[in-house]
Amino acid sequence: MSVDGVGAENGDGGADEPGWDVDPDDESGAAVVAAVGRQIRAWREAAGMRAAEFGAAIGYGEDLVYKVEGGRRIPRPEFLDRADEVAGAGGKIAAMKQDVAEVRYPKKVRDLARMEAKAVEVEAYHHHNINGLLQTEGHMRALFASWLPAYTLDEIERVVAARMARRSVFDRDPIPSLSFVQEEVTLRRPVGGTMVWRRQLEHLLEVGRLRNVSIQVMPTHREEHPGTGGLIEVLKFPDGSAVGRSEGAFSGRPVSESKQLRILELRYGMIRAQALSPRESLVFIEQLLGES
């Protein structure tokens, strides 16, 4: 997948956009992409066009057309729009953008986004990075660009898009209760350089002033606290059920039994009690911004 979404001429003369390959382990996503590909092929053949001719007409290479029709490449929205127009599908191909939109993100992220979309309460403690829901796009890009083994540009685009989509939780109605505790070091690390870092701090101040959001800072000088085992996340749902996970408990796997959730709640509650208050935390972030 290219950053600007425009295909580039390859060596064999076809315009093939580096796109998002289908994850073979994502059965449900692969099934959607395969079904979309079959529909595109059916419309192309009904229009009496060969793959090379069709690709040239929509501005993409023959190879990409075959990959999309074979369910091996996730088509971009603009690919579907052009295919619809050229094949004379009357909006039927373009309508499949809605089906493709969700599966373009990794399954793990889709599952998390679905749970966040249903949650009425989110509690999250992060000790090594700023919580993904609180990150700016610039921070995300810089963070993923620093990982090893190195992400390709299309992989970075994919994970950034997926994380940005999760931020819709802030726009929900009714609004959920969102509580975050961040280790001080996550706010002091200038990920992406000074300007990206400043924008990240400004964003934390903006979000932290929302009436349904609580952001607290755990000072580094705290001698001990129950978050030293790693991140803690708990999502609570309207029916009273919940799911949580922690790097320092239950082998890091998600849990939903009440006894296990009580342990995570106990730890998170103590972490909140030992952290700066929400008001003190905003003052602390403002001071960091002034120092940057």
mmCIF file of N, CA and C in Angstrom, residues 55-189:
data_model
loop_
_atom_site.group_PDB
_atom_site.id
_atom_site.type_symbol
_atom_site.label_atom_id
_atom_site.label_comp_id
_atom_site.label_asym_id
_atom_site.label_seq_id
_atom_site.Cartn_x
_atom_site.Cartn_y
_atom_site.Cartn_z
ATOM 1 N N GLY A 55 -7.738 -3.187 -16.083
ATOM 2 C CA GLY A 55 -6.775 -2.503 -15.233
ATOM 3 C C GLY A 55 -6.352 -1.171 -15.810
ATOM 4 N N ALA A 56 -6.089 -1.149 -17.115
ATOM 5 C CA ALA A 56 -5.688 0.103 -17.759
ATOM 6 C C ALA A 56 -6.796 1.146 -17.664
ATOM 7 N N ALA A 57 -8.035 0.696 -17.785
ATOM 8 C CA ALA A 57 -9.170 1.626 -17.749
ATOM 9 C C ALA A 57 -9.385 2.228 -16.366
ATOM 10 N N ILE A 58 -9.082 1.463 -15.325
ATOM 11 C CA ILE A 58 -9.317 1.984 -13.968
ATOM 12 C C ILE A 58 -8.044 2.570 -13.360
ATOM 13 N N GLY A 59 -6.916 2.430 -14.088
ATOM 14 C CA GLY A 59 -5.680 3.045 -13.617
ATOM 15 C C GLY A 59 -4.813 2.172 -12.761
ATOM 16 N N TYR A 60 -4.981 0.858 -12.854
ATOM 17 C CA TYR A 60 -4.184 -0.080 -12.074
ATOM 18 C C TYR A 60 -3.635 -1.167 -12.988
ATOM 19 N N GLY A 61 -2.640 -1.897 -12.503
ATOM 20 C CA GLY A 61 -2.020 -2.927 -13.304
ATOM 21 C C GLY A 61 -2.831 -4.204 -13.384
ATOM 22 N N GLU A 62 -2.569 -4.990 -14.425
ATOM 23 C CA GLU A 62 -3.240 -6.273 -14.612
ATOM 24 C C GLU A 62 -2.999 -7.202 -13.425
ATOM 25 N N ASP A 63 -1.781 -7.177 -12.882
ATOM 26 C CA ASP A 63 -1.444 -8.048 -11.761
ATOM 27 C C ASP A 63 -2.310 -7.752 -10.543
ATOM 28 N N LEU A 64 -2.517 -6.459 -10.279
ATOM 29 C CA LEU A 64 -3.349 -6.091 -9.131
ATOM 30 C C LEU A 64 -4.797 -6.525 -9.347
ATOM 31 N N VAL A 65 -5.292 -6.392 -10.566
ATOM 32 C CA VAL A 65 -6.657 -6.817 -10.865
ATOM 33 C C VAL A 65 -6.816 -8.301 -10.553
ATOM 34 N N TYR A 66 -5.861 -9.114 -10.991
ATOM 35 C CA TYR A 66 -5.930 -10.554 -10.723
ATOM 36 C C TYR A 66 -5.863 -10.851 -9.224
ATOM 37 N N LYS A 67 -5.013 -10.104 -8.512
ATOM 38 C CA LYS A 67 -4.884 -10.331 -7.068
ATOM 39 C C LYS A 67 -6.180 -9.981 -6.337
ATOM 40 N N VAL A 68 -6.801 -8.873 -6.725
ATOM 41 C CA VAL A 68 -8.065 -8.481 -6.095
ATOM 42 C C VAL A 68 -9.160 -9.485 -6.421
ATOM 43 N N GLU A 69 -9.266 -9.860 -7.682
ATOM 44 C CA GLU A 69 -10.302 -10.818 -8.074
ATOM 45 C C GLU A 69 -10.071 -12.190 -7.451
ATOM 46 N N GLY A 70 -8.818 -12.516 -7.189
ATOM 47 C CA GLY A 70 -8.509 -13.804 -6.574
ATOM 48 C C GLY A 70 -8.587 -13.784 -5.064
ATOM 49 N N GLY A 71 -8.965 -12.646 -4.483
ATOM 50 C CA GLY A 71 -9.106 -12.555 -3.041
ATOM 51 C C GLY A 71 -7.788 -12.492 -2.298
ATOM 52 N N ARG A 72 -6.710 -12.108 -3.004
ATOM 53 C CA ARG A 72 -5.398 -12.053 -2.367
ATOM 54 C C ARG A 72 -4.954 -10.634 -2.026
ATOM 55 N N ARG A 73 -5.710 -9.651 -2.422
ATOM 56 C CA ARG A 73 -5.366 -8.259 -2.147
ATOM 57 C C ARG A 73 -6.632 -7.502 -1.765
ATOM 58 N N ILE A 74 -6.543 -6.713 -0.707
ATOM 59 C CA ILE A 74 -7.698 -5.932 -0.246
ATOM 60 C C ILE A 74 -7.779 -4.654 -1.080
ATOM 61 N N PRO A 75 -8.853 -4.460 -1.850
ATOM 62 C CA PRO A 75 -8.938 -3.277 -2.721
ATOM 63 C C PRO A 75 -9.212 -2.003 -1.934
ATOM 64 N N ARG A 76 -8.627 -0.923 -2.413
ATOM 65 C CA ARG A 76 -8.882 0.383 -1.806
ATOM 66 C C ARG A 76 -10.244 0.909 -2.270
ATOM 67 N N PRO A 77 -10.818 1.868 -1.556
ATOM 68 C CA PRO A 77 -12.110 2.445 -1.966
ATOM 69 C C PRO A 77 -12.086 3.013 -3.378
ATOM 70 N N GLU A 78 -10.968 3.682 -3.729
ATOM 71 C CA GLU A 78 -10.904 4.285 -5.059
ATOM 72 C C GLU A 78 -10.837 3.225 -6.157
ATOM 73 N N PHE A 79 -10.254 2.077 -5.861
ATOM 74 C CA PHE A 79 -10.241 0.961 -6.822
ATOM 75 C C PHE A 79 -11.675 0.516 -7.089
ATOM 76 N N LEU A 80 -12.457 0.369 -6.031
ATOM 77 C CA LEU A 80 -13.843 -0.078 -6.181
ATOM 78 C C LEU A 80 -14.688 0.957 -6.922
ATOM 79 N N ASP A 81 -14.438 2.229 -6.645
ATOM 80 C CA ASP A 81 -15.182 3.285 -7.345
ATOM 81 C C ASP A 81 -14.907 3.248 -8.840
ATOM 82 N N ARG A 82 -13.634 3.152 -9.208
ATOM 83 C CA ARG A 82 -13.274 3.137 -10.620
ATOM 84 C C ARG A 82 -13.782 1.864 -11.304
ATOM 85 N N ALA A 83 -13.666 0.732 -10.597
ATOM 86 C CA ALA A 83 -14.144 -0.530 -11.167
ATOM 87 C C ALA A 83 -15.642 -0.467 -11.426
ATOM 88 N N ASP A 84 -16.379 0.132 -10.517
ATOM 89 C CA ASP A 84 -17.820 0.259 -10.670
ATOM 90 C C ASP A 84 -18.155 1.093 -11.909
ATOM 91 N N GLU A 85 -17.429 2.192 -12.057
ATOM 92 C CA GLU A 85 -17.687 3.101 -13.181
ATOM 93 C C GLU A 85 -17.367 2.433 -14.519
ATOM 94 N N VAL A 86 -16.197 1.795 -14.603
ATOM 95 C CA VAL A 86 -15.757 1.200 -15.860
ATOM 96 C C VAL A 86 -16.601 -0.016 -16.236
ATOM 97 N N ALA A 87 -16.974 -0.828 -15.239
ATOM 98 C CA ALA A 87 -17.743 -2.039 -15.515
ATOM 99 C C ALA A 87 -19.228 -1.745 -15.688
ATOM 100 N N GLY A 88 -19.647 -0.505 -15.407
ATOM 101 C CA GLY A 88 -21.061 -0.157 -15.521
ATOM 102 C C GLY A 88 -21.921 -0.897 -14.523
ATOM 103 N N ALA A 89 -21.405 -1.028 -13.294
ATOM 104 C CA ALA A 89 -22.109 -1.804 -12.268
ATOM 105 C C ALA A 89 -23.212 -1.029 -11.575
ATOM 106 N N GLY A 90 -23.365 0.234 -11.893
ATOM 107 C CA GLY A 90 -24.455 1.021 -11.317
ATOM 108 C C GLY A 90 -24.422 1.140 -9.811
ATOM 109 N N GLY A 91 -23.215 1.194 -9.237
ATOM 110 C CA GLY A 91 -23.092 1.363 -7.788
ATOM 111 C C GLY A 91 -22.957 0.075 -7.008
ATOM 112 N N LYS A 92 -23.129 -1.067 -7.674
ATOM 113 C CA LYS A 92 -23.101 -2.349 -6.951
ATOM 114 C C LYS A 92 -21.693 -2.722 -6.477
ATOM 115 N N ILE A 93 -20.673 -2.379 -7.263
ATOM 116 C CA ILE A 93 -19.297 -2.631 -6.811
ATOM 117 C C ILE A 93 -18.903 -1.607 -5.756
ATOM 118 N N ALA A 94 -19.223 -0.355 -5.989
ATOM 119 C CA ALA A 94 -18.888 0.697 -5.033
ATOM 120 C C ALA A 94 -19.537 0.439 -3.679
ATOM 121 N N ALA A 95 -20.708 -0.186 -3.687
ATOM 122 C CA ALA A 95 -21.411 -0.471 -2.434
ATOM 123 C C ALA A 95 -20.646 -1.449 -1.561
ATOM 124 N N MET A 96 -19.730 -2.200 -2.161
ATOM 125 C CA MET A 96 -18.965 -3.182 -1.396
ATOM 126 C C MET A 96 -17.862 -2.541 -0.567
ATOM 127 N N LYS A 97 -17.671 -1.227 -0.717
ATOM 128 C CA LYS A 97 -16.673 -0.533 0.109
ATOM 129 C C LYS A 97 -16.974 -0.720 1.592
ATOM 130 N N GLN A 98 -18.245 -0.766 1.914
ATOM 131 C CA GLN A 98 -18.639 -0.931 3.305
ATOM 132 C C GLN A 98 -18.221 -2.296 3.835
ATOM 133 N N ASP A 99 -18.295 -3.319 2.971
ATOM 134 C CA ASP A 99 -17.890 -4.662 3.388
ATOM 135 C C ASP A 99 -16.378 -4.751 3.576
ATOM 136 N N VAL A 100 -15.646 -4.035 2.730
ATOM 137 C CA VAL A 100 -14.185 -4.105 2.748
ATOM 138 C C VAL A 100 -13.594 -3.230 3.852
ATOM 139 N N ALA A 101 -14.300 -2.166 4.203
ATOM 140 C CA ALA A 101 -13.751 -1.164 5.119
ATOM 141 C C ALA A 101 -13.249 -1.768 6.424
ATOM 142 N N GLU A 102 -13.996 -2.684 6.992
ATOM 143 C CA GLU A 102 -13.619 -3.225 8.286
ATOM 144 C C GLU A 102 -12.496 -4.243 8.185
ATOM 145 N N VAL A 103 -12.552 -5.119 7.184
ATOM 146 C CA VAL A 103 -11.581 -6.209 7.130
ATOM 147 C C VAL A 103 -10.200 -5.752 6.675
ATOM 148 N N ARG A 104 -10.056 -4.489 6.282
ATOM 149 C CA ARG A 104 -8.727 -4.024 5.903
ATOM 150 C C ARG A 104 -7.828 -3.888 7.123
ATOM 151 N N TYR A 105 -8.413 -3.871 8.325
ATOM 152 C CA TYR A 105 -7.611 -3.801 9.539
ATOM 153 C C TYR A 105 -7.306 -5.207 10.051
ATOM 154 N N PRO A 106 -6.174 -5.397 10.744
ATOM 155 C CA PRO A 106 -5.848 -6.708 11.297
ATOM 156 C C PRO A 106 -6.954 -7.216 12.222
ATOM 157 N N LYS A 107 -7.177 -8.519 12.241
ATOM 158 C CA LYS A 107 -8.275 -9.115 13.008
ATOM 159 C C LYS A 107 -8.179 -8.775 14.492
ATOM 160 N N LYS A 108 -6.975 -8.795 15.041
ATOM 161 C CA LYS A 108 -6.804 -8.494 16.453
ATOM 162 C C LYS A 108 -7.297 -7.091 16.775
ATOM 163 N N VAL A 109 -7.011 -6.152 15.881
ATOM 164 C CA VAL A 109 -7.451 -4.767 16.088
ATOM 165 C C VAL A 109 -8.956 -4.659 15.903
ATOM 166 N N ARG A 110 -9.511 -5.383 14.929
ATOM 167 C CA ARG A 110 -10.967 -5.350 14.712
ATOM 168 C C ARG A 110 -11.702 -5.857 15.947
ATOM 169 N N ASP A 111 -11.198 -6.941 16.520
ATOM 170 C CA ASP A 111 -11.837 -7.509 17.706
ATOM 171 C C ASP A 111 -11.797 -6.520 18.867
ATOM 172 N N LEU A 112 -10.649 -5.858 19.037
ATOM 173 C CA LEU A 112 -10.523 -4.870 20.103
ATOM 174 C C LEU A 112 -11.452 -3.693 19.861
ATOM 175 N N ALA A 113 -11.519 -3.222 18.613
ATOM 176 C CA ALA A 113 -12.379 -2.083 18.279
ATOM 177 C C ALA A 113 -13.847 -2.412 18.533
ATOM 178 N N ARG A 114 -14.250 -3.641 18.219
ATOM 179 C CA ARG A 114 -15.643 -4.042 18.461
ATOM 180 C C ARG A 114 -15.971 -3.984 19.954
ATOM 181 N N MET A 115 -15.053 -4.471 20.773
ATOM 182 C CA MET A 115 -15.292 -4.452 22.211
ATOM 183 C C MET A 115 -15.321 -3.029 22.750
ATOM 184 N N GLU A 116 -14.394 -2.182 22.268
ATOM 185 C CA GLU A 116 -14.377 -0.792 22.718
ATOM 186 C C GLU A 116 -15.650 -0.071 22.296
ATOM 187 N N ALA A 117 -16.183 -0.439 21.132
ATOM 188 C CA ALA A 117 -17.403 0.205 20.636
ATOM 189 C C ALA A 117 -18.617 -0.154 21.483
ATOM 190 N N LYS A 118 -18.570 -1.278 22.181
ATOM 191 C CA LYS A 118 -19.690 -1.718 23.010
ATOM 192 C C LYS A 118 -19.518 -1.326 24.474
ATOM 193 N N ALA A 119 -18.295 -1.040 24.882
ATOM 194 C CA ALA A 119 -18.009 -0.807 26.294
ATOM 195 C C ALA A 119 -18.651 0.481 26.803
ATOM 196 N N VAL A 120 -19.135 0.425 28.036
ATOM 197 C CA VAL A 120 -19.646 1.619 28.698
ATOM 198 C C VAL A 120 -18.593 2.206 29.626
ATOM 199 N N GLU A 121 -17.551 1.420 29.873
ATOM 200 C CA GLU A 121 -16.470 1.884 30.736
ATOM 201 C C GLU A 121 -15.162 1.240 30.284
ATOM 202 N N VAL A 122 -14.132 2.057 30.186
ATOM 203 C CA VAL A 122 -12.800 1.578 29.817
ATOM 204 C C VAL A 122 -11.818 2.038 30.884
ATOM 205 N N GLU A 123 -11.013 1.108 31.383
ATOM 206 C CA GLU A 123 -9.967 1.422 32.347
ATOM 207 C C GLU A 123 -8.651 0.912 31.777
ATOM 208 N N ALA A 124 -7.623 1.746 31.729
ATOM 209 C CA ALA A 124 -6.376 1.329 31.095
ATOM 210 C C ALA A 124 -5.174 1.973 31.775
ATOM 211 N N TYR A 125 -4.227 1.129 32.137
ATOM 212 C CA TYR A 125 -2.940 1.585 32.682
ATOM 213 C C TYR A 125 -1.849 1.180 31.709
ATOM 214 N N HIS A 126 -1.030 2.148 31.289
ATOM 215 C CA HIS A 126 0.070 1.862 30.377
ATOM 216 C C HIS A 126 1.374 2.383 30.966
ATOM 217 N N HIS A 127 2.419 1.562 30.845
ATOM 218 C CA HIS A 127 3.681 1.890 31.497
ATOM 219 C C HIS A 127 4.841 2.158 30.553
ATOM 220 N N HIS A 128 4.742 1.737 29.270
ATOM 221 C CA HIS A 128 5.879 1.946 28.376
ATOM 222 C C HIS A 128 5.540 2.808 27.164
ATOM 223 N N ASN A 129 4.273 2.911 26.801
ATOM 224 C CA ASN A 129 3.835 3.781 25.700
ATOM 225 C C ASN A 129 2.531 4.474 26.087
ATOM 226 N N ILE A 130 2.243 5.566 25.427
ATOM 227 C CA ILE A 130 0.953 6.215 25.617
ATOM 228 C C ILE A 130 -0.136 5.310 25.045
ATOM 229 N N ASN A 131 -1.235 5.196 25.749
ATOM 230 C CA ASN A 131 -2.343 4.344 25.296
ATOM 231 C C ASN A 131 -2.720 4.703 23.860
ATOM 232 N N GLY A 132 -2.982 3.678 23.038
ATOM 233 C CA GLY A 132 -3.280 3.891 21.627
ATOM 234 C C GLY A 132 -4.452 4.813 21.382
ATOM 235 N N LEU A 133 -5.457 4.790 22.259
ATOM 236 C CA LEU A 133 -6.614 5.656 22.089
ATOM 237 C C LEU A 133 -6.267 7.124 22.303
ATOM 238 N N LEU A 134 -5.143 7.384 22.974
ATOM 239 C CA LEU A 134 -4.748 8.757 23.289
ATOM 240 C C LEU A 134 -3.683 9.305 22.352
ATOM 241 N N GLN A 135 -3.178 8.485 21.456
ATOM 242 C CA GLN A 135 -2.076 8.900 20.597
ATOM 243 C C GLN A 135 -2.554 9.753 19.425
ATOM 244 N N THR A 136 -1.740 10.732 19.056
ATOM 245 C CA THR A 136 -1.982 11.479 17.832
ATOM 246 C C THR A 136 -1.495 10.640 16.648
ATOM 247 N N GLU A 137 -1.920 11.003 15.451
ATOM 248 C CA GLU A 137 -1.480 10.263 14.272
ATOM 249 C C GLU A 137 0.033 10.371 14.089
ATOM 250 N N GLY A 138 0.585 11.558 14.338
ATOM 251 C CA GLY A 138 2.027 11.735 14.209
ATOM 252 C C GLY A 138 2.798 10.868 15.182
ATOM 253 N N HIS A 139 2.292 10.764 16.399
ATOM 254 C CA HIS A 139 2.925 9.924 17.417
ATOM 255 C C HIS A 139 2.882 8.456 16.987
ATOM 256 N N MET A 140 1.725 8.029 16.470
ATOM 257 C CA MET A 140 1.589 6.646 16.014
ATOM 258 C C MET A 140 2.622 6.320 14.947
ATOM 259 N N ARG A 141 2.718 7.187 13.950
ATOM 260 C CA ARG A 141 3.627 6.931 12.842
ATOM 261 C C ARG A 141 5.072 6.830 13.327
ATOM 262 N N ALA A 142 5.461 7.755 14.195
ATOM 263 C CA ALA A 142 6.826 7.744 14.711
ATOM 264 C C ALA A 142 7.090 6.499 15.548
ATOM 265 N N LEU A 143 6.090 6.108 16.306
ATOM 266 C CA LEU A 143 6.231 4.936 17.170
ATOM 267 C C LEU A 143 6.400 3.669 16.348
ATOM 268 N N PHE A 144 5.529 3.471 15.367
ATOM 269 C CA PHE A 144 5.605 2.262 14.554
ATOM 270 C C PHE A 144 6.866 2.256 13.681
ATOM 271 N N ALA A 145 7.327 3.428 13.274
ATOM 272 C CA ALA A 145 8.528 3.509 12.444
ATOM 273 C C ALA A 145 9.776 3.104 13.216
ATOM 274 N N SER A 146 9.694 3.137 14.537
ATOM 275 C CA SER A 146 10.869 2.818 15.359
ATOM 276 C C SER A 146 10.941 1.346 15.749
ATOM 277 N N TRP A 147 9.895 0.580 15.451
ATOM 278 C CA TRP A 147 9.862 -0.819 15.877
ATOM 279 C C TRP A 147 10.802 -1.681 15.055
ATOM 280 N N LEU A 148 11.262 -2.758 15.670
ATOM 281 C CA LEU A 148 12.102 -3.742 15.001
ATOM 282 C C LEU A 148 11.533 -5.138 15.220
ATOM 283 N N PRO A 149 11.530 -6.000 14.186
ATOM 284 C CA PRO A 149 11.949 -5.737 12.812
ATOM 285 C C PRO A 149 11.136 -4.586 12.201
ATOM 286 N N ALA A 150 11.751 -3.871 11.299
ATOM 287 C CA ALA A 150 11.137 -2.661 10.756
ATOM 288 C C ALA A 150 9.856 -2.970 9.994
ATOM 289 N N TYR A 151 8.840 -2.133 10.218
ATOM 290 C CA TYR A 151 7.613 -2.210 9.443
ATOM 291 C C TYR A 151 7.862 -1.627 8.055
ATOM 292 N N THR A 152 7.196 -2.175 7.061
ATOM 293 C CA THR A 152 7.210 -1.560 5.741
ATOM 294 C C THR A 152 6.270 -0.356 5.784
ATOM 295 N N LEU A 153 6.355 0.501 4.762
ATOM 296 C CA LEU A 153 5.480 1.671 4.721
ATOM 297 C C LEU A 153 4.009 1.273 4.701
ATOM 298 N N ASP A 154 3.680 0.207 3.963
ATOM 299 C CA ASP A 154 2.276 -0.190 3.903
ATOM 300 C C ASP A 154 1.817 -0.782 5.227
ATOM 301 N N GLU A 155 2.708 -1.455 5.944
ATOM 302 C CA GLU A 155 2.340 -1.983 7.258
ATOM 303 C C GLU A 155 2.094 -0.841 8.239
ATOM 304 N N ILE A 156 2.931 0.196 8.168
ATOM 305 C CA ILE A 156 2.732 1.354 9.035
ATOM 306 C C ILE A 156 1.392 2.020 8.733
ATOM 307 N N GLU A 157 1.089 2.185 7.447
ATOM 308 C CA GLU A 157 -0.182 2.797 7.064
ATOM 309 C C GLU A 157 -1.355 1.988 7.583
ATOM 310 N N ARG A 158 -1.227 0.685 7.525
ATOM 311 C CA ARG A 158 -2.340 -0.182 7.930
ATOM 312 C C ARG A 158 -2.587 -0.098 9.431
ATOM 313 N N VAL A 159 -1.514 -0.174 10.234
ATOM 314 C CA VAL A 159 -1.714 -0.146 11.680
ATOM 315 C C VAL A 159 -2.124 1.244 12.157
ATOM 316 N N VAL A 160 -1.625 2.294 11.498
ATOM 317 C CA VAL A 160 -2.032 3.657 11.862
ATOM 318 C C VAL A 160 -3.518 3.856 11.555
ATOM 319 N N ALA A 161 -3.953 3.425 10.383
ATOM 320 C CA ALA A 161 -5.363 3.557 10.019
ATOM 321 C C ALA A 161 -6.253 2.810 10.995
ATOM 322 N N ALA A 162 -5.807 1.621 11.397
ATOM 323 C CA ALA A 162 -6.602 0.825 12.333
ATOM 324 C C ALA A 162 -6.697 1.504 13.696
ATOM 325 N N ARG A 163 -5.593 2.046 14.144
ATOM 326 C CA ARG A 163 -5.603 2.709 15.461
ATOM 327 C C ARG A 163 -6.405 3.998 15.415
ATOM 328 N N MET A 164 -6.320 4.743 14.326
ATOM 329 C CA MET A 164 -7.099 5.967 14.201
ATOM 330 C C MET A 164 -8.596 5.655 14.219
ATOM 331 N N ALA A 165 -8.978 4.542 13.587
ATOM 332 C CA ALA A 165 -10.393 4.159 13.551
ATOM 333 C C ALA A 165 -10.927 3.877 14.942
ATOM 334 N N ARG A 166 -10.084 3.375 15.834
ATOM 335 C CA ARG A 166 -10.521 3.065 17.198
ATOM 336 C C ARG A 166 -10.893 4.321 17.977
ATOM 337 N N ARG A 167 -10.388 5.465 17.553
ATOM 338 C CA ARG A 167 -10.653 6.698 18.295
ATOM 339 C C ARG A 167 -12.104 7.150 18.186
ATOM 340 N N SER A 168 -12.895 6.452 17.388
ATOM 341 C CA SER A 168 -14.324 6.768 17.305
ATOM 342 C C SER A 168 -15.021 6.558 18.643
ATOM 343 N N VAL A 169 -14.356 5.865 19.576
ATOM 344 C CA VAL A 169 -14.941 5.648 20.900
ATOM 345 C C VAL A 169 -15.229 6.981 21.593
ATOM 346 N N PHE A 170 -14.471 8.024 21.247
ATOM 347 C CA PHE A 170 -14.675 9.336 21.879
ATOM 348 C C PHE A 170 -15.918 10.042 21.342
ATOM 349 N N ASP A 171 -16.438 9.581 20.213
ATOM 350 C CA ASP A 171 -17.580 10.240 19.578
ATOM 351 C C ASP A 171 -18.892 9.495 19.797
ATOM 352 N N ARG A 172 -18.867 8.443 20.587
ATOM 353 C CA ARG A 172 -20.060 7.625 20.760
ATOM 354 C C ARG A 172 -21.154 8.335 21.559
ATOM 355 N N ASP A 173 -22.361 7.897 21.318
ATOM 356 C CA ASP A 173 -23.516 8.407 22.055
ATOM 357 C C ASP A 173 -24.417 7.206 22.393
ATOM 358 N N PRO A 174 -24.620 6.861 23.666
ATOM 359 C CA PRO A 174 -24.130 7.566 24.854
ATOM 360 C C PRO A 174 -22.623 7.424 25.030
ATOM 361 N N ILE A 175 -22.030 8.421 25.660
ATOM 362 C CA ILE A 175 -20.583 8.439 25.798
ATOM 363 C C ILE A 175 -20.141 7.478 26.899
ATOM 364 N N PRO A 176 -19.068 6.726 26.669
ATOM 365 C CA PRO A 176 -18.559 5.824 27.695
ATOM 366 C C PRO A 176 -17.682 6.570 28.695
ATOM 367 N N SER A 177 -17.438 5.946 29.821
ATOM 368 C CA SER A 177 -16.523 6.495 30.806
ATOM 369 C C SER A 177 -15.131 5.938 30.515
ATOM 370 N N LEU A 178 -14.166 6.824 30.303
ATOM 371 C CA LEU A 178 -12.826 6.411 29.898
ATOM 372 C C LEU A 178 -11.807 6.876 30.937
ATOM 373 N N SER A 179 -11.097 5.914 31.517
ATOM 374 C CA SER A 179 -10.108 6.215 32.550
ATOM 375 C C SER A 179 -8.741 5.692 32.118
ATOM 376 N N PHE A 180 -7.735 6.577 32.125
ATOM 377 C CA PHE A 180 -6.388 6.202 31.720
ATOM 378 C C PHE A 180 -5.391 6.596 32.805
ATOM 379 N N VAL A 181 -4.440 5.720 33.064
ATOM 380 C CA VAL A 181 -3.302 6.063 33.924
ATOM 381 C C VAL A 181 -2.041 5.818 33.117
ATOM 382 N N GLN A 182 -1.221 6.841 33.016
ATOM 383 C CA GLN A 182 0.020 6.765 32.239
ATOM 384 C C GLN A 182 1.223 6.954 33.144
ATOM 385 N N GLU A 183 2.250 6.118 32.958
ATOM 386 C CA GLU A 183 3.497 6.339 33.660
ATOM 387 C C GLU A 183 4.117 7.650 33.172
ATOM 388 N N GLU A 184 4.739 8.369 34.065
ATOM 389 C CA GLU A 184 5.354 9.653 33.728
ATOM 390 C C GLU A 184 6.312 9.541 32.553
ATOM 391 N N VAL A 185 7.083 8.468 32.491
ATOM 392 C CA VAL A 185 8.086 8.327 31.439
ATOM 393 C C VAL A 185 7.459 8.311 30.052
ATOM 394 N N THR A 186 6.229 7.812 29.919
ATOM 395 C CA THR A 186 5.583 7.765 28.601
ATOM 396 C C THR A 186 5.275 9.166 28.084
ATOM 397 N N LEU A 187 5.160 10.126 29.002
ATOM 398 C CA LEU A 187 4.874 11.501 28.604
ATOM 399 C C LEU A 187 6.149 12.292 28.363
ATOM 400 N N ARG A 188 7.236 11.857 28.956
ATOM 401 C CA ARG A 188 8.501 12.575 28.810
ATOM 402 C C ARG A 188 9.286 12.149 27.576
ATOM 403 N N ARG A 189 8.996 10.960 27.039
ATOM 404 C CA ARG A 189 9.763 10.484 25.882
ATOM 405 C C ARG A 189 9.319 11.235 24.628
#
